[in-house]
Short mmCIF file of C-alpha atoms in Angstrom, two decimals:
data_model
loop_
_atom_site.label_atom_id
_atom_site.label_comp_id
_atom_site.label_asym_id
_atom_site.label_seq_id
_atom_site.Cartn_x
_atom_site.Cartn_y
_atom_site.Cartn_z
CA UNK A 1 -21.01 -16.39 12.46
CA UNK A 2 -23.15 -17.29 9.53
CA UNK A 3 -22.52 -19.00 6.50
CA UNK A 4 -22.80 -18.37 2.87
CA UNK A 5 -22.35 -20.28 -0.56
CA UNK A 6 -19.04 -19.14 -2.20
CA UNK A 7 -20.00 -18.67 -5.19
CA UNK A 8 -22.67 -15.75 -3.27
CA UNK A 9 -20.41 -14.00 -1.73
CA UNK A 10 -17.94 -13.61 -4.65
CA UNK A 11 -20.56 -12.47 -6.37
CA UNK A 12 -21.88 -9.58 -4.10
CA UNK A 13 -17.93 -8.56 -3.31
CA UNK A 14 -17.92 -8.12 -7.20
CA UNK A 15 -21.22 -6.54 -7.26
CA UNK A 16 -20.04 -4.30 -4.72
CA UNK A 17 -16.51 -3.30 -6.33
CA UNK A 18 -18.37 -2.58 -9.65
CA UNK A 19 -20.79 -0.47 -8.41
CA UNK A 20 -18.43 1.63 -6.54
CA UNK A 21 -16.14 2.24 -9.25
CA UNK A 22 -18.65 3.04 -11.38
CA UNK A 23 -20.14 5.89 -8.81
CA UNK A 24 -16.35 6.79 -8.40
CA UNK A 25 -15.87 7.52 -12.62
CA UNK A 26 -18.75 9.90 -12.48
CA UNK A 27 -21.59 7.18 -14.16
CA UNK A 28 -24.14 8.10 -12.73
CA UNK A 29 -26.16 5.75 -14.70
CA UNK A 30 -24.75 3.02 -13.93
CA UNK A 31 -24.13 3.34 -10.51
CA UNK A 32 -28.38 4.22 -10.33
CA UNK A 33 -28.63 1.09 -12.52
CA UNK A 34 -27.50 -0.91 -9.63
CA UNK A 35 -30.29 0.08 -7.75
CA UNK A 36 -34.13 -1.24 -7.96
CA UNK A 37 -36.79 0.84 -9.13
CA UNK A 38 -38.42 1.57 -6.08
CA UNK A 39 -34.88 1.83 -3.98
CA UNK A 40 -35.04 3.26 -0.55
CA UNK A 41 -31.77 5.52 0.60
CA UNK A 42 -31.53 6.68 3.54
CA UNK A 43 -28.84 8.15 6.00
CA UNK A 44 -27.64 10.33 8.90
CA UNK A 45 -26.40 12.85 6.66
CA UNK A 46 -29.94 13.19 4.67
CA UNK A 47 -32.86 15.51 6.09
CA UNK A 48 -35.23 12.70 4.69
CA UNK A 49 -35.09 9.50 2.45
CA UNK A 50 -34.28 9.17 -1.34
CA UNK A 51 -36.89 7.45 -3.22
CA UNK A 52 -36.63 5.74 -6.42
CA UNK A 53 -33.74 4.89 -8.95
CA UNK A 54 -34.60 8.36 -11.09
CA UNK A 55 -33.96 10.31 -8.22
CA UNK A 56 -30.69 8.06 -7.23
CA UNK A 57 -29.16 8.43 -11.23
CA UNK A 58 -30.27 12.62 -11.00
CA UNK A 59 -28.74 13.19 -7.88
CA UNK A 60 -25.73 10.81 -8.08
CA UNK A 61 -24.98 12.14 -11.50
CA UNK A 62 -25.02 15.80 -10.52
CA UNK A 63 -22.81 15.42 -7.53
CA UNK A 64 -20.51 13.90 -8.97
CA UNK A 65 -19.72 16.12 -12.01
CA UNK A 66 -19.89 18.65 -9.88
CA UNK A 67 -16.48 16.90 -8.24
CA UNK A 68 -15.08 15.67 -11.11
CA UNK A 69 -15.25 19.17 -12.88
CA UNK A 70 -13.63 20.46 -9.58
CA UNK A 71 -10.88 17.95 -10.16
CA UNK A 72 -11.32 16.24 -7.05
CA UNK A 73 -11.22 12.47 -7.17
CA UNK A 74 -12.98 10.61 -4.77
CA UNK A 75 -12.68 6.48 -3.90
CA UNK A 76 -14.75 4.49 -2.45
CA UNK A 77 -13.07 1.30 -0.63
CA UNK A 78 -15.03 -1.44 0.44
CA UNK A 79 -13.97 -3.62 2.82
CA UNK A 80 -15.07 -6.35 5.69
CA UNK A 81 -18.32 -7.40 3.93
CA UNK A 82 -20.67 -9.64 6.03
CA UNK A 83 -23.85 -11.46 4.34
CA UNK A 84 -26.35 -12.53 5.82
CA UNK A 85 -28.98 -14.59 3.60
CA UNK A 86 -32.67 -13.68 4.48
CA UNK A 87 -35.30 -16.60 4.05
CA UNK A 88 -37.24 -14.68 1.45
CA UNK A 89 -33.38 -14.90 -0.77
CA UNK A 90 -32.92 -11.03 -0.26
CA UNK A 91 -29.47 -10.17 1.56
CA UNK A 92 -28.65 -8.15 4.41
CA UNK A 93 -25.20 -6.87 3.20
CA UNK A 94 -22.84 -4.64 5.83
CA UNK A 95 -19.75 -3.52 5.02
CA UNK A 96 -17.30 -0.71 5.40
CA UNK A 97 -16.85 1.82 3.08
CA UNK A 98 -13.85 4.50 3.16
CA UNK A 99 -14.07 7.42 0.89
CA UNK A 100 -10.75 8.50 0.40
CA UNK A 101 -10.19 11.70 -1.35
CA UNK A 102 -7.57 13.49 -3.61
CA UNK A 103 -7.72 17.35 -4.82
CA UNK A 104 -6.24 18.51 -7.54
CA UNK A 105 -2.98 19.72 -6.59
CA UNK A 106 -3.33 17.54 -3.12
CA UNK A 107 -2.44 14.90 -1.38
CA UNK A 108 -4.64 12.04 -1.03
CA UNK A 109 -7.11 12.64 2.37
CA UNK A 110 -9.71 10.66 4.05
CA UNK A 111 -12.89 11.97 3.83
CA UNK A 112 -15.19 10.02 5.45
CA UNK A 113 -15.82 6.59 7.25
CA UNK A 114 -19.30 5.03 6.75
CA UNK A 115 -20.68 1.29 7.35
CA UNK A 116 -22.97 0.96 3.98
CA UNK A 117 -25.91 -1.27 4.91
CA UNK A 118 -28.07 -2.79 2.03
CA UNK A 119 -30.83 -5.09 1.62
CA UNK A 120 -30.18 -6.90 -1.70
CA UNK A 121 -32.82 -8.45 -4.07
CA UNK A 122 -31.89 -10.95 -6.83
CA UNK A 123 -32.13 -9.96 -10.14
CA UNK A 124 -30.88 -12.71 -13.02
CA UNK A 125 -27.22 -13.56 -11.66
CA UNK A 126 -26.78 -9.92 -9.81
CA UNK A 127 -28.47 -7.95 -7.28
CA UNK A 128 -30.51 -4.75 -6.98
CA UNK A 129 -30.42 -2.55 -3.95
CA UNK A 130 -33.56 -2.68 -2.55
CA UNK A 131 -32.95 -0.37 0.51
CA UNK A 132 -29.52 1.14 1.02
CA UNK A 133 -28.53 2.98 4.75
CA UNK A 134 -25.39 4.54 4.65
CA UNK A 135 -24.14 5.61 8.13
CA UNK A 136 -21.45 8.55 8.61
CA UNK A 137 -19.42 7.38 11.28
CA UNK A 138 -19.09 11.51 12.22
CA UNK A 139 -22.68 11.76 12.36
CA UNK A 140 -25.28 10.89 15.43
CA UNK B 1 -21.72 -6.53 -14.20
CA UNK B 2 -19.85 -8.93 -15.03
CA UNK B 3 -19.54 -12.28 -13.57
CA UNK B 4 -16.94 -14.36 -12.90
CA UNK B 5 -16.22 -17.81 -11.50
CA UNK B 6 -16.19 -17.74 -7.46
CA UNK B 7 -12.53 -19.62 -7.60
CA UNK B 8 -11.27 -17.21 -10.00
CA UNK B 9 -12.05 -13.97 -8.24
CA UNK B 10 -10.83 -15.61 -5.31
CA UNK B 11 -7.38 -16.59 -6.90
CA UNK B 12 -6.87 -13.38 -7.99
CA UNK B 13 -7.61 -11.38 -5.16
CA UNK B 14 -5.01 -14.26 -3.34
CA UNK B 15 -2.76 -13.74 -5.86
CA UNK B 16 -3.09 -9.55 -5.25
CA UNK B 17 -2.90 -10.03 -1.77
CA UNK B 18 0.60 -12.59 -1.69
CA UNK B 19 2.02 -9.83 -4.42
CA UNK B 20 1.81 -6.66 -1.91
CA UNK B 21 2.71 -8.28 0.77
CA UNK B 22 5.57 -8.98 -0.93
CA UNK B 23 6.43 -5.82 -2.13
CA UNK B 24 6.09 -4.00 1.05
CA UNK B 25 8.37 -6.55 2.81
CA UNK B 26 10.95 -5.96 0.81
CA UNK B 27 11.06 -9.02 -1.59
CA UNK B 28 11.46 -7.65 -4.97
CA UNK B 29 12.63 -10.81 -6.31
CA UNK B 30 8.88 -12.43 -4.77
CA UNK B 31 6.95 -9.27 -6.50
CA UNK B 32 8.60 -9.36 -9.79
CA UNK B 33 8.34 -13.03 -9.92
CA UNK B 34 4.32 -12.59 -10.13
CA UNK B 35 4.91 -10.24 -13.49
CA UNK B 36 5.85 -12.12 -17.01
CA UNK B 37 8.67 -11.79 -18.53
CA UNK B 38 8.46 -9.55 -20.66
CA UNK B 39 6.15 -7.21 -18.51
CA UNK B 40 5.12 -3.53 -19.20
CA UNK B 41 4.88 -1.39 -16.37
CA UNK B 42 3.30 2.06 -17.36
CA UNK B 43 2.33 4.93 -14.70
CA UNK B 44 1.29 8.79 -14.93
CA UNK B 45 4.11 9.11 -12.48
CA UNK B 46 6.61 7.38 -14.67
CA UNK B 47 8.17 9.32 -17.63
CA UNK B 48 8.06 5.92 -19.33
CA UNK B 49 7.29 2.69 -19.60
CA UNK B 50 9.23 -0.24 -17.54
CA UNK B 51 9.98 -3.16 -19.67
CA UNK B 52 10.39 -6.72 -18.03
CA UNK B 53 10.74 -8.48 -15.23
CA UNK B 54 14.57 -7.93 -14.43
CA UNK B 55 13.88 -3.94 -14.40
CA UNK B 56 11.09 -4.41 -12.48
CA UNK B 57 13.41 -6.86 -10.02
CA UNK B 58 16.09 -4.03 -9.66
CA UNK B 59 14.41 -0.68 -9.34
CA UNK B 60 11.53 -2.49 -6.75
CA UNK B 61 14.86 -3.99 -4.52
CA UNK B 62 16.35 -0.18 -4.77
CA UNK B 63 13.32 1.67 -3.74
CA UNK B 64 12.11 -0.92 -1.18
CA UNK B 65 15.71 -1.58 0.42
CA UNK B 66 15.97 2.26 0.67
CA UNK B 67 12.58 2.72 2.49
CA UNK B 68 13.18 -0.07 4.92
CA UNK B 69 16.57 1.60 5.45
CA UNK B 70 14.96 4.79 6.35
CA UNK B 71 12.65 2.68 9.07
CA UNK B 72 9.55 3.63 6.65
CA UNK B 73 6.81 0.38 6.44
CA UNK B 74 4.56 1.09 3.32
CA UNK B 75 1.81 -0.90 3.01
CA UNK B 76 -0.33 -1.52 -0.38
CA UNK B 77 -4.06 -2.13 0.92
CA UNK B 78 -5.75 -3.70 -1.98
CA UNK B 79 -9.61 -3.25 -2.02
CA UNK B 80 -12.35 -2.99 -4.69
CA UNK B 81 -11.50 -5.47 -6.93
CA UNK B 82 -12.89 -5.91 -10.40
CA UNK B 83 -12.10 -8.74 -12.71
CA UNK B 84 -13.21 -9.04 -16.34
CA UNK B 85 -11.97 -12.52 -18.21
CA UNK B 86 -11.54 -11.93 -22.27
CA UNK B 87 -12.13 -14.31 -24.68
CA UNK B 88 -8.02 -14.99 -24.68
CA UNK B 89 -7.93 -16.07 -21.49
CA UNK B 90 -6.39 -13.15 -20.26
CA UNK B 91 -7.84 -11.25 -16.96
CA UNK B 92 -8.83 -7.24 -16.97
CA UNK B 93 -8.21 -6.70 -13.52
CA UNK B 94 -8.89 -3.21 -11.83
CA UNK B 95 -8.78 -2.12 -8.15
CA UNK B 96 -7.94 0.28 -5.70
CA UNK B 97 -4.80 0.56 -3.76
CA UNK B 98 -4.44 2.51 -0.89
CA UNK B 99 -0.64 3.39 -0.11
CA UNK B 100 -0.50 3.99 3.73
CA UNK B 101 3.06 4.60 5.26
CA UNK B 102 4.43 4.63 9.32
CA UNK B 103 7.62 6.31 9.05
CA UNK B 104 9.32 5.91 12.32
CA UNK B 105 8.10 7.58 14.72
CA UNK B 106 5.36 8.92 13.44
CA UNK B 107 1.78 7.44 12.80
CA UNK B 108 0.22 5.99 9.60
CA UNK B 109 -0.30 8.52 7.05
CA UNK B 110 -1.77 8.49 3.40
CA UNK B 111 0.87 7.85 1.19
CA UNK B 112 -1.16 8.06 -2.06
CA UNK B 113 -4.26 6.93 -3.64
CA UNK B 114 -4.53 4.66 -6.60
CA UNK B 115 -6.16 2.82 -9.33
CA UNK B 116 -4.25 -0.13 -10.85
CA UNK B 117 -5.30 -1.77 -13.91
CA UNK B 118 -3.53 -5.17 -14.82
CA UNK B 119 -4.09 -7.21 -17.62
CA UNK B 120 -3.00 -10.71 -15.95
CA UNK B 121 -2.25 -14.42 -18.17
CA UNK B 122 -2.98 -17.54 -17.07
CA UNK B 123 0.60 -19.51 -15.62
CA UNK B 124 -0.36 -22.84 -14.21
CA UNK B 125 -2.90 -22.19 -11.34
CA UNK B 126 -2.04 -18.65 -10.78
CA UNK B 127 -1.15 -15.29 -12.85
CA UNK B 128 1.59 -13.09 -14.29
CA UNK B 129 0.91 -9.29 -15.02
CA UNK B 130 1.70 -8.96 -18.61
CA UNK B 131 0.58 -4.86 -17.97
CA UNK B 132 0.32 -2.74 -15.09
CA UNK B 133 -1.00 0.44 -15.33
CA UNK B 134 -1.13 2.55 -11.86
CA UNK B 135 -2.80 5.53 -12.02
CA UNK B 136 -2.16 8.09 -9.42
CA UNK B 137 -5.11 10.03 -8.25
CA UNK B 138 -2.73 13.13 -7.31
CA UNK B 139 -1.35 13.23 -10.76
CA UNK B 140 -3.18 14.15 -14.47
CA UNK C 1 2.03 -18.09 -4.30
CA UNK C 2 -0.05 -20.56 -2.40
CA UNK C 3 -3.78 -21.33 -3.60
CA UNK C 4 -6.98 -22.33 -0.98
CA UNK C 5 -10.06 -23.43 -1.83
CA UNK C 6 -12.31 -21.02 -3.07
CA UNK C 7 -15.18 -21.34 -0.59
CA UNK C 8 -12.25 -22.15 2.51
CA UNK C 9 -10.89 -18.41 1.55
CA UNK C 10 -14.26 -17.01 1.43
CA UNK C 11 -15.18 -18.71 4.89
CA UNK C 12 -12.14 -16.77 6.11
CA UNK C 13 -12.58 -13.44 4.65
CA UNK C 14 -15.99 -13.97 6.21
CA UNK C 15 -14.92 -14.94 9.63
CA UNK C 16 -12.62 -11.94 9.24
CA UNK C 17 -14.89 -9.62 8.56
CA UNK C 18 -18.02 -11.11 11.52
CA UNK C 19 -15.28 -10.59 13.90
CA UNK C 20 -13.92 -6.99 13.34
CA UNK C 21 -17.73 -5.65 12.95
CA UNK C 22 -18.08 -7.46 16.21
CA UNK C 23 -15.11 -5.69 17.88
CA UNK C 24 -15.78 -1.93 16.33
CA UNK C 25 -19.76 -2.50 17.30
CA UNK C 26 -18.95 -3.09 21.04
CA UNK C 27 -19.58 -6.16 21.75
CA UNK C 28 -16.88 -7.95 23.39
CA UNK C 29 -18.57 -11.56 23.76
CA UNK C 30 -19.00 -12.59 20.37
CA UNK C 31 -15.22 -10.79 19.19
CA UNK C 32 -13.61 -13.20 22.46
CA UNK C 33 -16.29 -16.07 20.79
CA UNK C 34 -14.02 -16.13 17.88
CA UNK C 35 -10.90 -16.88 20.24
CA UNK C 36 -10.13 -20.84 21.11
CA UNK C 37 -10.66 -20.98 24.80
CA UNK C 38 -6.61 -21.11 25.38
CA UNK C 39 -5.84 -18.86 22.83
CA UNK C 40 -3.05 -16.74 23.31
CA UNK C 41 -2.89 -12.83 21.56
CA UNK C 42 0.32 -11.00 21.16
CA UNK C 43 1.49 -7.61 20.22
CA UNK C 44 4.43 -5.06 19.84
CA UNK C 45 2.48 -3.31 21.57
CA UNK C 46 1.80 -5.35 24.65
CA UNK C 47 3.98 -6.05 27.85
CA UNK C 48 3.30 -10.13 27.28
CA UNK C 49 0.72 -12.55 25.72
CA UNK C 50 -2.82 -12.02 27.04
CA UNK C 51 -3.69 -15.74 27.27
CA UNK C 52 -7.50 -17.06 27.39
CA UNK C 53 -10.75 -16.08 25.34
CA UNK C 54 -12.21 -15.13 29.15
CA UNK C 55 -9.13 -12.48 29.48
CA UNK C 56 -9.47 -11.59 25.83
CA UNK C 57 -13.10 -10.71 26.79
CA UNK C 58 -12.31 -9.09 29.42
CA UNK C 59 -10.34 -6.55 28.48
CA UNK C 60 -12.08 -5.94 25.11
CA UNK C 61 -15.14 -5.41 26.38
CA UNK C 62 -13.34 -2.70 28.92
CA UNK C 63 -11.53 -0.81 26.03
CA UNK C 64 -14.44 -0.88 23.26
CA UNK C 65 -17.32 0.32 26.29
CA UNK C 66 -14.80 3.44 27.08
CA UNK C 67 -14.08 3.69 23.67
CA UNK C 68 -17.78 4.40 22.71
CA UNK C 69 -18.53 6.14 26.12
CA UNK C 70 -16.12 8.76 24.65
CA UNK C 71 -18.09 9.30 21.45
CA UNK C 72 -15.55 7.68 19.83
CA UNK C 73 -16.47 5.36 16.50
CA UNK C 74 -13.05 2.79 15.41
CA UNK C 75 -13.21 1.00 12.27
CA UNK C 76 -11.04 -2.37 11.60
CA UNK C 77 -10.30 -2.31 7.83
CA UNK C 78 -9.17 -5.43 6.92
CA UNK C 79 -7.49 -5.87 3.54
CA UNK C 80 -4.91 -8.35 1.61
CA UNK C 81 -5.03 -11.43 3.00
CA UNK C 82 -3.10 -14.36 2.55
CA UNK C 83 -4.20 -17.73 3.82
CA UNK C 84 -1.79 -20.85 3.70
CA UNK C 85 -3.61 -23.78 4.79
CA UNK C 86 -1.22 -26.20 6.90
CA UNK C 87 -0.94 -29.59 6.89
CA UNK C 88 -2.60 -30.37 10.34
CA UNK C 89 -5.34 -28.35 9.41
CA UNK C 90 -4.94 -25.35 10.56
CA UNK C 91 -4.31 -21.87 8.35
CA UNK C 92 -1.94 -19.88 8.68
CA UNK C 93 -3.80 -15.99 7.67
CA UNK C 94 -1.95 -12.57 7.10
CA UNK C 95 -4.07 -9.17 6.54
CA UNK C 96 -3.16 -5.94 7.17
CA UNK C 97 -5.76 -4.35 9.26
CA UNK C 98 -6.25 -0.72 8.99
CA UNK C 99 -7.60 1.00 12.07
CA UNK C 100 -9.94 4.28 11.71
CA UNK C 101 -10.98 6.47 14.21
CA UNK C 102 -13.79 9.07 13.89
CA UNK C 103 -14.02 10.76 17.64
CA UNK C 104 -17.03 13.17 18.40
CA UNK C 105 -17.38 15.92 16.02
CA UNK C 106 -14.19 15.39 14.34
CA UNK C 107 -13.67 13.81 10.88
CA UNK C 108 -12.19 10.12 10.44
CA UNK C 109 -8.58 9.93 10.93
CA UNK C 110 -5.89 7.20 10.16
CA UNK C 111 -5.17 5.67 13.76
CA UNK C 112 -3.07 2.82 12.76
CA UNK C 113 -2.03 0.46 10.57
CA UNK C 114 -1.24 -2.93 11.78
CA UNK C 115 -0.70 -6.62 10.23
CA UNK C 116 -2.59 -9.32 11.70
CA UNK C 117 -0.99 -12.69 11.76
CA UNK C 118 -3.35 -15.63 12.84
CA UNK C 119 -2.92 -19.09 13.42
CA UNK C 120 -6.68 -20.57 12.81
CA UNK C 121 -8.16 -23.80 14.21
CA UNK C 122 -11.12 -25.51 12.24
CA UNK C 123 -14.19 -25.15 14.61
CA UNK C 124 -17.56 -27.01 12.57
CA UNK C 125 -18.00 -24.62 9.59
CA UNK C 126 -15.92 -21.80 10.96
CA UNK C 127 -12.69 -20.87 12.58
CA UNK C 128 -11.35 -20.04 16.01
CA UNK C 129 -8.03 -18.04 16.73
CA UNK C 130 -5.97 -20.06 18.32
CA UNK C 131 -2.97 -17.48 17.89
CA UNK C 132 -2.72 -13.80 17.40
CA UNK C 133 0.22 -11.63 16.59
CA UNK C 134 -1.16 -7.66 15.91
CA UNK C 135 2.25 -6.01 14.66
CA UNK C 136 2.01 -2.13 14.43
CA UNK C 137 3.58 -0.71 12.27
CA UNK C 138 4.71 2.19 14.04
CA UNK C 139 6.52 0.27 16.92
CA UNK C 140 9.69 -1.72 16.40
#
């Protein structure tokens, strides 16, 4: 079991729960904003890797107006965080995330159950995702 | 992103956690202790506002004593959490809570997806919801 | 409403959240690790107390290997917890743990929801269960 400051991992729980409620309200840019530059996503349920915070903000912003204009609202909840502080002061972050949706007209449904792992750079008193893998538990 | 002191996220996600568990054990007198006085309770699936603690006391004992009745455990899972302090002291507090009910004899089911956004006031070393708002994702 | 120490309640939600990835990825040694060596488990859902981390490893290790042998992926969401520290230094912790299931090419589904209630030793800078009562919430 490892060991971080307090203050640390308050501060990437909060990191976390900002970033996914802003991907949740449709901001695009602000959920991209969370990411570095040069971000790396990658997952089981993409034919290849998404490069670049541009890319994140286009893609992330069209998906989810696409929902929201739909009238489908979808959650992500975070839970059962580990960190794991990396010599170089980048963190390996793994948690769960639940995406729990509700159509219009619908009762609320889960969607999907991924483990969201990160690599996390500092950047002033928050973090940038420096390489995000987001694994769909359905998914080899 | 906002930041926060690391013992005052953690109090309030404490303070979250002590308040559902109260609720969903059936201790309305416990859950509408943690809300002030003269508390406004506000929901899309409300027709209108609740006002102060005493309602709050009565209609949570009715509704919970007639669930536990029925042999229905509801539980609020609180995730998500942001907090934003304001220059007054006072605590902008928004997460997501996951209703998840086991009737009897039957399995946990979604209940109902939710968003609830508290402002909370300093009392002593913990908090009283001066406003609720929950926001049903199944409702406009 | 009790309060903890900020970095005590972080240490927890940390220990928490080491031990269900631990459990969900398989690997029965380090989940029993987080057991006191006499520790005793119990559950509604059990015959009688499984006593000892060696039995505790045991049988976890059986359930999680056929478990994943079967395709199937569970996820312990842990949420809401309460800690009340005690005066011979133990803790006294209450979460509700959600399980999630997502079996071979089927999409996640609510399995269970349970409430874990843990009696926690100090061990150096962590914890070991020294008590465990899983409560489901679907038997009586």
């Amino acid at each position: 079991m490892t060991s971080v400051p307090a203050a640390l991992y308050r501060r990437v729980q909060e990191f976390y729960a900002a970033q996914m409620q802003a991907v949740d309200g449709g901001d695009g840019v602000a959920y991209a904003a969370t990411f570095a530059p040069d971000a790396i996503f990658t997952s089981n349920a993409l034919p290849a890797p998404v490069h670049g915070r541009s890319t994140i903000e286009a893609s992330t912003t069209k998906l989810t107006h696409a929902r929201l204009a739909a009238g489908t609202v979808r959650r992500h909840l975070q839970t059962t965080l580990v960190v794991d502080p990396h010599p170089d002061g980048s963190l390996a972050a793994r948690s769960y995330v639940l995406l729990v949706e509700t159509a219009a007209d619908h009762g609320a449904e889960l969607y999907l159950s991924t483990v969201c792992e990160d690599s996390l750079v500092p950047d002033g008193d928050t973090w940038l995702v420096a390489r995000r893998s987001v694994l769909r538990d359905d998914l080899p």
